mmCIF file with all atom_site columns, C-alpha atoms in Angstrom:
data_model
loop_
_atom_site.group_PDB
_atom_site.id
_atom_site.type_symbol
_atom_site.label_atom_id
_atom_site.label_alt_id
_atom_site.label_comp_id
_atom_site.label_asym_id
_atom_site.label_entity_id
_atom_site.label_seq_id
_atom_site.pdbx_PDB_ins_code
_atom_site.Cartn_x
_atom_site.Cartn_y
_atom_site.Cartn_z
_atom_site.occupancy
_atom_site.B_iso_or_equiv
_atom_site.pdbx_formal_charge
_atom_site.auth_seq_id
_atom_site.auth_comp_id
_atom_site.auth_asym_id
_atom_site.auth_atom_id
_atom_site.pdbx_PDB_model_num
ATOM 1   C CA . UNK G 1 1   ? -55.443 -68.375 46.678 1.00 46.00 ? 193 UNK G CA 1
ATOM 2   C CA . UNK G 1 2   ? -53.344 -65.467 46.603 1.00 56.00 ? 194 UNK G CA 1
ATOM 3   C CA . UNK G 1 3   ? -51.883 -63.858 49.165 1.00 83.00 ? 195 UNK G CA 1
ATOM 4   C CA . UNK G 1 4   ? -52.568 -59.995 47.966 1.00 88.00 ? 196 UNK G CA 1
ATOM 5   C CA . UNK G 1 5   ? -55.892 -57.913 49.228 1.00 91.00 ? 197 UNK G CA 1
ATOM 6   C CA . UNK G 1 6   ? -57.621 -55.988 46.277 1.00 93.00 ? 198 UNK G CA 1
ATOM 7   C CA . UNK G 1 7   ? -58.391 -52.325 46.638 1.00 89.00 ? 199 UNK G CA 1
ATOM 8   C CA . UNK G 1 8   ? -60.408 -49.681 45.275 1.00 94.00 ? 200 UNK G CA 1
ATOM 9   C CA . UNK G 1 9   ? -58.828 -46.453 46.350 1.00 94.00 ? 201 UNK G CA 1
ATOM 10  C CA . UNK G 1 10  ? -60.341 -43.004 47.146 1.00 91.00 ? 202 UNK G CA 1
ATOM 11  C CA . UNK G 1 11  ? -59.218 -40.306 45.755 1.00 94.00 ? 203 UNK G CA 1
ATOM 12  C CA . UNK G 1 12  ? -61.029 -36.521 45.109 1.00 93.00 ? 204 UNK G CA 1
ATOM 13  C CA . UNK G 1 13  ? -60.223 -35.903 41.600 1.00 93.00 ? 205 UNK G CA 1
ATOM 14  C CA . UNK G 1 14  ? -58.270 -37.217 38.501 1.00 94.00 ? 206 UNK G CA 1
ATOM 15  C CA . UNK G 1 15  ? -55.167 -36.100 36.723 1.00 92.00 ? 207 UNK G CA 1
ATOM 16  C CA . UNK G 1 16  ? -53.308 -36.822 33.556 1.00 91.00 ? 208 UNK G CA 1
ATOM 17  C CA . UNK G 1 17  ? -50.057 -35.085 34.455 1.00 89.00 ? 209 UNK G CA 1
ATOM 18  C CA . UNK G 1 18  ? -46.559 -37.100 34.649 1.00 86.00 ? 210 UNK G CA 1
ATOM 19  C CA . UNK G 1 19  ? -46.528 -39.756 37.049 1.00 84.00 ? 211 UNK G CA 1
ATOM 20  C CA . UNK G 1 20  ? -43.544 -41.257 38.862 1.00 85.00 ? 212 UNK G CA 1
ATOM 21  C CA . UNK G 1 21  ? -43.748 -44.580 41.002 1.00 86.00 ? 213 UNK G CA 1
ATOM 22  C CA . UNK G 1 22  ? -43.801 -43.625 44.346 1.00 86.00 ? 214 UNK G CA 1
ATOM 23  C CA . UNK G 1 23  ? -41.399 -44.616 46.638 1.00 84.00 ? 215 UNK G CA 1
ATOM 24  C CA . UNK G 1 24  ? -41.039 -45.219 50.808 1.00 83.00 ? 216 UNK G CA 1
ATOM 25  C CA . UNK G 1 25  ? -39.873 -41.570 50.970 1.00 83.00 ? 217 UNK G CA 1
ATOM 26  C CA . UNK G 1 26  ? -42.695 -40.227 49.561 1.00 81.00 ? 218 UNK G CA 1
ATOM 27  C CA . UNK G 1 27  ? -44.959 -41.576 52.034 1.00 77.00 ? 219 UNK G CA 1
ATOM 28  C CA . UNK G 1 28  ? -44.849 -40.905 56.026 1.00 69.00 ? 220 UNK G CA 1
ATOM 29  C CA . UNK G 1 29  ? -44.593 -44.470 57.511 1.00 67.00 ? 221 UNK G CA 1
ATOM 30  C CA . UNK G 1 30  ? -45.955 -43.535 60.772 1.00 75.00 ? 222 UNK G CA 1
ATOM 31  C CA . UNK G 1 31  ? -49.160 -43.683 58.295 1.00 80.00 ? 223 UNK G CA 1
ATOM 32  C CA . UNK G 1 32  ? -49.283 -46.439 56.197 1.00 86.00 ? 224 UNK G CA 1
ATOM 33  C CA . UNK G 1 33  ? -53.116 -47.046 55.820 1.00 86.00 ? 225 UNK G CA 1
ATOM 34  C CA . UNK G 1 34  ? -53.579 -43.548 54.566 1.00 85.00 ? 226 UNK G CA 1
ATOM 35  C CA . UNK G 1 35  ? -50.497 -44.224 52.158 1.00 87.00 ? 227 UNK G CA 1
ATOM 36  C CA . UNK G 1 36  ? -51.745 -47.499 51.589 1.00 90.00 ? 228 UNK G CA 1
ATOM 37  C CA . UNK G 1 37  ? -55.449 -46.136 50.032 1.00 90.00 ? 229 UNK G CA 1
ATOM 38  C CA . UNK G 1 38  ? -53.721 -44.908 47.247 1.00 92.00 ? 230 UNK G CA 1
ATOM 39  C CA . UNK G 1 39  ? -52.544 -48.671 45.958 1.00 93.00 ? 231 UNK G CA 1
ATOM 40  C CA . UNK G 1 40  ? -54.483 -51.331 44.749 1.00 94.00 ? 232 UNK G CA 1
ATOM 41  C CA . UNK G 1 41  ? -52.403 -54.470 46.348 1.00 93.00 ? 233 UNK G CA 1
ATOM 42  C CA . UNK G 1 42  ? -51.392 -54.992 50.087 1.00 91.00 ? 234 UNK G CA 1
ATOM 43  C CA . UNK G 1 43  ? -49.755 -59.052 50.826 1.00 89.00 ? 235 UNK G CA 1
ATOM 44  C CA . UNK G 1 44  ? -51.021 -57.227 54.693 1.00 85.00 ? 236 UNK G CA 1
ATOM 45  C CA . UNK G 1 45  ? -54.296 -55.681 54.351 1.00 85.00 ? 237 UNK G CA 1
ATOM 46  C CA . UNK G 1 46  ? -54.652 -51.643 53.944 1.00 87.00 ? 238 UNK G CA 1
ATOM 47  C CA . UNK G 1 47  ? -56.007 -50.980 57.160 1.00 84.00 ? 239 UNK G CA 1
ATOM 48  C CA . UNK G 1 48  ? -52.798 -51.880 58.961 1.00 85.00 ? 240 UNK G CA 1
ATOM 49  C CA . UNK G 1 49  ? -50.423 -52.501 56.247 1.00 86.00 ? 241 UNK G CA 1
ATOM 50  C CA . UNK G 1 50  ? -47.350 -54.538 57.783 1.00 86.00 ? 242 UNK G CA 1
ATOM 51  C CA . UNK G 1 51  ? -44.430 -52.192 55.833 1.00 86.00 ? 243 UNK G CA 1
ATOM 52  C CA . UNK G 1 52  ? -44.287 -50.151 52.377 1.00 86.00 ? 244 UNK G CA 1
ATOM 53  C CA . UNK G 1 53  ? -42.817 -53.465 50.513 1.00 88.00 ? 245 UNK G CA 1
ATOM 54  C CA . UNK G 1 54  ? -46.303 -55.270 50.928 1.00 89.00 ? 246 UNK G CA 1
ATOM 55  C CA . UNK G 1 55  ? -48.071 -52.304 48.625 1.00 90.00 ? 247 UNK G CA 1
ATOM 56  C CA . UNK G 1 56  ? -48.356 -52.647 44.977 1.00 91.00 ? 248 UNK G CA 1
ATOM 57  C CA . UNK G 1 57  ? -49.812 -51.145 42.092 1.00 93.00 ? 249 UNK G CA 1
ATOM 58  C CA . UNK G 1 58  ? -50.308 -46.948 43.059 1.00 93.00 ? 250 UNK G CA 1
ATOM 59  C CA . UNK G 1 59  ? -52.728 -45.422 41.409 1.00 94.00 ? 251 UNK G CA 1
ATOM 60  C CA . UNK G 1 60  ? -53.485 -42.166 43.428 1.00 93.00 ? 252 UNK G CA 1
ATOM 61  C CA . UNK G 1 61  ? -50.790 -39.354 43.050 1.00 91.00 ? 253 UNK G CA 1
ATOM 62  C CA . UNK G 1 62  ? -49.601 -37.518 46.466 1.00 86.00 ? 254 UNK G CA 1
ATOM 63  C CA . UNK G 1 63  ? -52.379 -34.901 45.755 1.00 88.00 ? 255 UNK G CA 1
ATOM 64  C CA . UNK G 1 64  ? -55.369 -37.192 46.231 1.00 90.00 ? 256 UNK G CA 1
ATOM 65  C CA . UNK G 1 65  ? -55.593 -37.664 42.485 1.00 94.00 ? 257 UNK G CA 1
ATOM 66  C CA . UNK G 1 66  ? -56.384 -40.885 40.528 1.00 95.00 ? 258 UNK G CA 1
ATOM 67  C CA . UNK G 1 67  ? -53.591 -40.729 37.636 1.00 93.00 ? 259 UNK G CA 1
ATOM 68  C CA . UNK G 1 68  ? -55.026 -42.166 34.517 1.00 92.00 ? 260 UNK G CA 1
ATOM 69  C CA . UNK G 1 69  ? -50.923 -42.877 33.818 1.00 90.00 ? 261 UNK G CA 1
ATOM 70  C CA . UNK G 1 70  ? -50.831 -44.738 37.200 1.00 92.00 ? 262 UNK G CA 1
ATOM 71  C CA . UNK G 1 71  ? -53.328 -46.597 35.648 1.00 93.00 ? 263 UNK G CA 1
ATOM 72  C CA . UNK G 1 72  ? -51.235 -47.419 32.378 1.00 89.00 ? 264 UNK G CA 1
ATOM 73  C CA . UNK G 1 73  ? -48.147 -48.446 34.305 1.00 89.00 ? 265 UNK G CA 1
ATOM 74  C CA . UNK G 1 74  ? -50.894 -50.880 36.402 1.00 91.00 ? 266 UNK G CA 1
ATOM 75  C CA . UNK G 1 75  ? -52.414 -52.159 33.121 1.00 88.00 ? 267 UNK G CA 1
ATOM 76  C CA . UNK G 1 76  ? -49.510 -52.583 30.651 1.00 83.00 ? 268 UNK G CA 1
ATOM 77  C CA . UNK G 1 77  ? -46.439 -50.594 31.928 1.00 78.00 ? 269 UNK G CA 1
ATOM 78  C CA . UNK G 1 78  ? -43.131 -51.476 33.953 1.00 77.00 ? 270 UNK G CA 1
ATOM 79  C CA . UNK G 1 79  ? -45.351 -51.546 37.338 1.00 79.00 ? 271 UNK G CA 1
ATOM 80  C CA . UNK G 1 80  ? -47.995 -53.439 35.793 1.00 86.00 ? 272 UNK G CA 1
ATOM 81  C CA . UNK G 1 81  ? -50.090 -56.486 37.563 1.00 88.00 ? 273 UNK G CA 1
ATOM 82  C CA . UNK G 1 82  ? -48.210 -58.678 35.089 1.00 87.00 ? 274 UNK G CA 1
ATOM 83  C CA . UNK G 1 83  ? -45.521 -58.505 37.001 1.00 87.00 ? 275 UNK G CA 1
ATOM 84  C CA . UNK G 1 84  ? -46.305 -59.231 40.863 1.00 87.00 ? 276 UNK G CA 1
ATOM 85  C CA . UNK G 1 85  ? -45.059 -62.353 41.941 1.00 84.00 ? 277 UNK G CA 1
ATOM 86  C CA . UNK G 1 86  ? -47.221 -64.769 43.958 1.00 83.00 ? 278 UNK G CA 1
ATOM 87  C CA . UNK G 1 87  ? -50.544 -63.301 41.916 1.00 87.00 ? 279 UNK G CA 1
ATOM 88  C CA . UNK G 1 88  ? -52.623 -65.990 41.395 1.00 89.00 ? 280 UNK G CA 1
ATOM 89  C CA . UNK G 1 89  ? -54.537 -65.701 38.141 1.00 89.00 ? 281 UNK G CA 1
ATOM 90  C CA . UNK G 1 90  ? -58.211 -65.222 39.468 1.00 92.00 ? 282 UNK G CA 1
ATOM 91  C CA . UNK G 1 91  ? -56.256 -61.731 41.399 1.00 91.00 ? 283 UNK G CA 1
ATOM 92  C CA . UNK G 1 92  ? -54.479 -60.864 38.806 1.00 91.00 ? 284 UNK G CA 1
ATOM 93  C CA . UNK G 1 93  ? -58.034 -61.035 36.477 1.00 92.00 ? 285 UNK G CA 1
ATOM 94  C CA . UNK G 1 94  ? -59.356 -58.966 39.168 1.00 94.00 ? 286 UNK G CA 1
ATOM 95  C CA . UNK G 1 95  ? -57.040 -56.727 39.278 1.00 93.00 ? 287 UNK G CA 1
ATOM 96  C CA . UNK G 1 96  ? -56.882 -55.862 35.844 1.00 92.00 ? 288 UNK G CA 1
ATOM 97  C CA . UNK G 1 97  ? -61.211 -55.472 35.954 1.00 93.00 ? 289 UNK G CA 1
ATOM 98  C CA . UNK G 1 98  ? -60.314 -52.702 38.402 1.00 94.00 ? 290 UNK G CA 1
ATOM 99  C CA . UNK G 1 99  ? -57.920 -51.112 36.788 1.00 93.00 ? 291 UNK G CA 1
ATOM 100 C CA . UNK G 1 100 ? -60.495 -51.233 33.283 1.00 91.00 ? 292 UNK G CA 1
ATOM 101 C CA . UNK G 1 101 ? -63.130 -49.824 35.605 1.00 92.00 ? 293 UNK G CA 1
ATOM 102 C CA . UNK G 1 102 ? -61.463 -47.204 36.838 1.00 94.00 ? 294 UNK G CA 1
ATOM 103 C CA . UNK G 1 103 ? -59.847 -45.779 33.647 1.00 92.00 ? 295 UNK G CA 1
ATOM 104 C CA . UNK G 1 104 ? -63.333 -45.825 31.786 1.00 91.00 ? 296 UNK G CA 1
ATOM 105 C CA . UNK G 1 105 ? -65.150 -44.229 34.641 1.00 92.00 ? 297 UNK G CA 1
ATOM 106 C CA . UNK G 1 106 ? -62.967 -41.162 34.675 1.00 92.00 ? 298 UNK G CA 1
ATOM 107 C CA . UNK G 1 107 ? -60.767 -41.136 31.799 1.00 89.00 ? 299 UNK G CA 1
ATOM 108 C CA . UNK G 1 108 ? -62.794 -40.793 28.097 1.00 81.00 ? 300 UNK G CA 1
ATOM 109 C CA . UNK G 1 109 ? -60.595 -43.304 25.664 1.00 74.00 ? 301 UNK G CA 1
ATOM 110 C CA . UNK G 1 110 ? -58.747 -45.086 28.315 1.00 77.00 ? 302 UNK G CA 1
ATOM 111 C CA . UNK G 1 111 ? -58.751 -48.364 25.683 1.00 69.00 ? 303 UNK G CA 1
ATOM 112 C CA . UNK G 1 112 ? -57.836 -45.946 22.855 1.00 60.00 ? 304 UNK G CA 1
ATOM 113 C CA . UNK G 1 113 ? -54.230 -45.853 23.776 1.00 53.00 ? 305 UNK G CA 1
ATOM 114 C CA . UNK G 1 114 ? -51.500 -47.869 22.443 1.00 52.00 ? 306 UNK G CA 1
ATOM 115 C CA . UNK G 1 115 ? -48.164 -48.208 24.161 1.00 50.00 ? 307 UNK G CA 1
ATOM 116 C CA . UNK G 1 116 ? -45.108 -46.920 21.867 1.00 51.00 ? 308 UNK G CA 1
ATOM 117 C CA . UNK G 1 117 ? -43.612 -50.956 22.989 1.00 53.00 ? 309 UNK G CA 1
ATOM 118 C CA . UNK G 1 118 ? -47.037 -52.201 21.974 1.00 52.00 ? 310 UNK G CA 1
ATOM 119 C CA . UNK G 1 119 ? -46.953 -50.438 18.748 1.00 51.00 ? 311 UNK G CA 1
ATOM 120 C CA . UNK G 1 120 ? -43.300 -51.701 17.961 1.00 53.00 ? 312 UNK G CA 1
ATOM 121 C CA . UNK G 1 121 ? -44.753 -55.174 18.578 1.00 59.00 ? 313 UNK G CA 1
ATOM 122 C CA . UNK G 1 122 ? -47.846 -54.517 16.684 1.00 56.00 ? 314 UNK G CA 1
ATOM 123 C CA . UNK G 1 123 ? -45.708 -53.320 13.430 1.00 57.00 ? 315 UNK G CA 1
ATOM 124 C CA . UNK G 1 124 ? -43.570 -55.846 13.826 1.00 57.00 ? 316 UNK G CA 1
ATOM 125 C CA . UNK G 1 125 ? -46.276 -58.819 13.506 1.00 62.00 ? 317 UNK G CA 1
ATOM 126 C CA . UNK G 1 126 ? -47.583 -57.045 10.338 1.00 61.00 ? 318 UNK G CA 1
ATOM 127 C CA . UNK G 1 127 ? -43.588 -56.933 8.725  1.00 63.00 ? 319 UNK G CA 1
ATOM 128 C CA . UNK G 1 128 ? -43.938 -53.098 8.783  1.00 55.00 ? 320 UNK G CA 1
ATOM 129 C CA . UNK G 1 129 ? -40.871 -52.676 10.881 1.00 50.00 ? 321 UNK G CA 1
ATOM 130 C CA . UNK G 1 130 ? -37.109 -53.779 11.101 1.00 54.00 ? 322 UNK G CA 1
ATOM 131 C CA . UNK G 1 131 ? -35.851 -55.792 14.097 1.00 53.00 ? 323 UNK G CA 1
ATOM 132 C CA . UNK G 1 132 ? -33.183 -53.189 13.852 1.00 52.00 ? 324 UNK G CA 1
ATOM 133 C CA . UNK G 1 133 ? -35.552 -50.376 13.239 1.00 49.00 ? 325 UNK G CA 1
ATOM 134 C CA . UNK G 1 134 ? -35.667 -47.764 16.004 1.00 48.00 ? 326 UNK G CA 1
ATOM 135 C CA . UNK G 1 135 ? -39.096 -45.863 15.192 1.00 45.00 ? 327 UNK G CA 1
ATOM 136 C CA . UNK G 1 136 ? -42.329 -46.883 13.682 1.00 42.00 ? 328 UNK G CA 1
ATOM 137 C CA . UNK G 1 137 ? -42.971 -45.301 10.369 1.00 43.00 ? 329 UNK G CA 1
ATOM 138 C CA . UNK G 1 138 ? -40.595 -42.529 10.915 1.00 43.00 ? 330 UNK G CA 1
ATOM 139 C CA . UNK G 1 139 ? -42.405 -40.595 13.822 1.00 40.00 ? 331 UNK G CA 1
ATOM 140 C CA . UNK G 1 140 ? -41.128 -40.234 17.265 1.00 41.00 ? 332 UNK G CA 1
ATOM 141 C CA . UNK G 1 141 ? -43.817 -42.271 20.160 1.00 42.00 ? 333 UNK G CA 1
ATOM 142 C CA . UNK G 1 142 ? -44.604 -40.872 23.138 1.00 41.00 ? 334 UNK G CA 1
ATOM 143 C CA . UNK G 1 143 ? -42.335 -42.656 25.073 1.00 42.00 ? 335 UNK G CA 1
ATOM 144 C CA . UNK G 1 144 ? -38.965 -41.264 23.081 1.00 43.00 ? 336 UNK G CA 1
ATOM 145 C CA . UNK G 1 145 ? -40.303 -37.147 23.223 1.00 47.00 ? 337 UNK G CA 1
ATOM 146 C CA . UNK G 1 146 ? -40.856 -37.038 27.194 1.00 51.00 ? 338 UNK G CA 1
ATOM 147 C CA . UNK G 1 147 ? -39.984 -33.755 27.858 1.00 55.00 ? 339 UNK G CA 1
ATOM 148 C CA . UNK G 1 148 ? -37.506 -32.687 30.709 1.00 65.00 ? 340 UNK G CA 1
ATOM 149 C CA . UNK G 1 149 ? -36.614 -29.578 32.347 1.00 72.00 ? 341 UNK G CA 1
ATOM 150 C CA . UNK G 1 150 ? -32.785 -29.675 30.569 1.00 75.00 ? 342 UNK G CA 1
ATOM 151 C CA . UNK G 1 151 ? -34.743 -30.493 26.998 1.00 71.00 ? 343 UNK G CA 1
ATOM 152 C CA . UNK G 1 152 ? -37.234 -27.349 27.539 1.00 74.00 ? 344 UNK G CA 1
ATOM 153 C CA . UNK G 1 153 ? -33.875 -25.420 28.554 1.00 78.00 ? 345 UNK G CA 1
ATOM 154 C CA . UNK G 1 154 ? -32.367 -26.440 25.623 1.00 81.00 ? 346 UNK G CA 1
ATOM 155 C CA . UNK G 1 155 ? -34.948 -25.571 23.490 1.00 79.00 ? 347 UNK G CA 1
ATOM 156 C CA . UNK G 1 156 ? -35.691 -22.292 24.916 1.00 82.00 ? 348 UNK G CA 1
ATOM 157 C CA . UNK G 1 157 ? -32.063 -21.378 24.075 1.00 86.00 ? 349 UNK G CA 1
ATOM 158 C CA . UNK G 1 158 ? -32.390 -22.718 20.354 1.00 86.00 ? 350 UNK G CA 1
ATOM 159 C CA . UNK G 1 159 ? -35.077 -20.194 20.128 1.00 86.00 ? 351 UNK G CA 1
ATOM 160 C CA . UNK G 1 160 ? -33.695 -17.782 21.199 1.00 89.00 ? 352 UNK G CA 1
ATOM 161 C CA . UNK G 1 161 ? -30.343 -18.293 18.917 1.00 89.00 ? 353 UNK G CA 1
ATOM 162 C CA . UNK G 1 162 ? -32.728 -18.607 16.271 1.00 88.00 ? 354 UNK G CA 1
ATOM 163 C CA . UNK G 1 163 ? -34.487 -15.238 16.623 1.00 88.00 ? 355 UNK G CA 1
ATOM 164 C CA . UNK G 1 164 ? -31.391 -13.188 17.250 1.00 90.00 ? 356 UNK G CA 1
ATOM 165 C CA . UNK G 1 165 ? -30.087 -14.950 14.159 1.00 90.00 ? 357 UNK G CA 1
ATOM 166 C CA . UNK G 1 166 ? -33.564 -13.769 12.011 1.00 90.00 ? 358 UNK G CA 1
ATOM 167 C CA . UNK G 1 167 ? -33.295 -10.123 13.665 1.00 87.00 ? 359 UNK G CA 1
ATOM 168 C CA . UNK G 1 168 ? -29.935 -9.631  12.302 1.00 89.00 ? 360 UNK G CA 1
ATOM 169 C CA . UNK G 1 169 ? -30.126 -10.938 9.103  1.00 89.00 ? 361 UNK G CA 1
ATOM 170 C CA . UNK G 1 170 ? -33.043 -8.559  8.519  1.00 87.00 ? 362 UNK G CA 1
ATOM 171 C CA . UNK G 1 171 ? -30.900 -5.705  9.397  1.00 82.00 ? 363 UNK G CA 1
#
């Protein structure tokens, strides 16, 4: 038996935006059930959760918003149900169900995905890919083009470079 209540959250909408796990800041700990609807895991229940550390697996962003990459990272990502300890298998089956629910009831091709570590793996089974190799058929995956704030900077100001350089060699 394990020691982990399952939980379908509420939520009012869904969202496919970046998602970053959550942490006790992010919550107000005077409330934990209302923090705790938004995870599918509690080792202490989710109407009176016992502290942060017995949630796992969140799912619903701060906005009230099921994230359908939430949902990755709970299926096959670094946060995933794989890797709770103390899961017995029958939860952890269970678990995964939900998270399979949920994606296909609000997320169109939530099993069409495929992981850029999956896809390594997956090339690498069918001898298409290098041990030492660092991309898969010479494309960039998703996870090595995640866009931040300094790379949009940067780009904005090789742009820019670039158009002042086209201006005045048309002059």
């Amino acid at each position: 038996m394990s020691e982990y209540e399952i939980h379908r959250p509420s939520f009012s909408g869904t969202t496919r935006n970046d998602w970053e796990f959550p942490s006790e800041v992010d919550f107000d700990t005077e409330d934990l059930p209302a923090a705790a609807d938004r995870f599918l895991l509690s080792k202490s229940g989710f109407d009176e959760p016992g502290a942060f550390e017995d949630l796992a697996l969140p799912v619903v962003t701060s906005r009230g918003e099921l994230s359908y990459n939430a949902l990755w990272a709970a299926k096959r990502g670094p946060y995933s149900v794989e890797r709770i300890d103390g899961l017995d298998a029958e939860t952890r089956q269970e678990v995964e169900e939900l998270v399979d629910d949920l994606g296909h009831e609000h997320f169109g091709g939530f099993d069409d995905v495929t992981l850029p570590a999956a896809r390594r793996e997956i090339a690498l089974s069918n001898d298409e890919l290098d041990e030492d190799d660092e991309g898969i058929g010479g494309f960039v995956t998703a996870g090595h083009a995640t866009p931040t704030p300094t790379r949009a900077a940067i780009g904005l100001l090789a742009l820019v470079g670039a158009s002042v350089a086209i201006d005045r060699l048309r002059r």
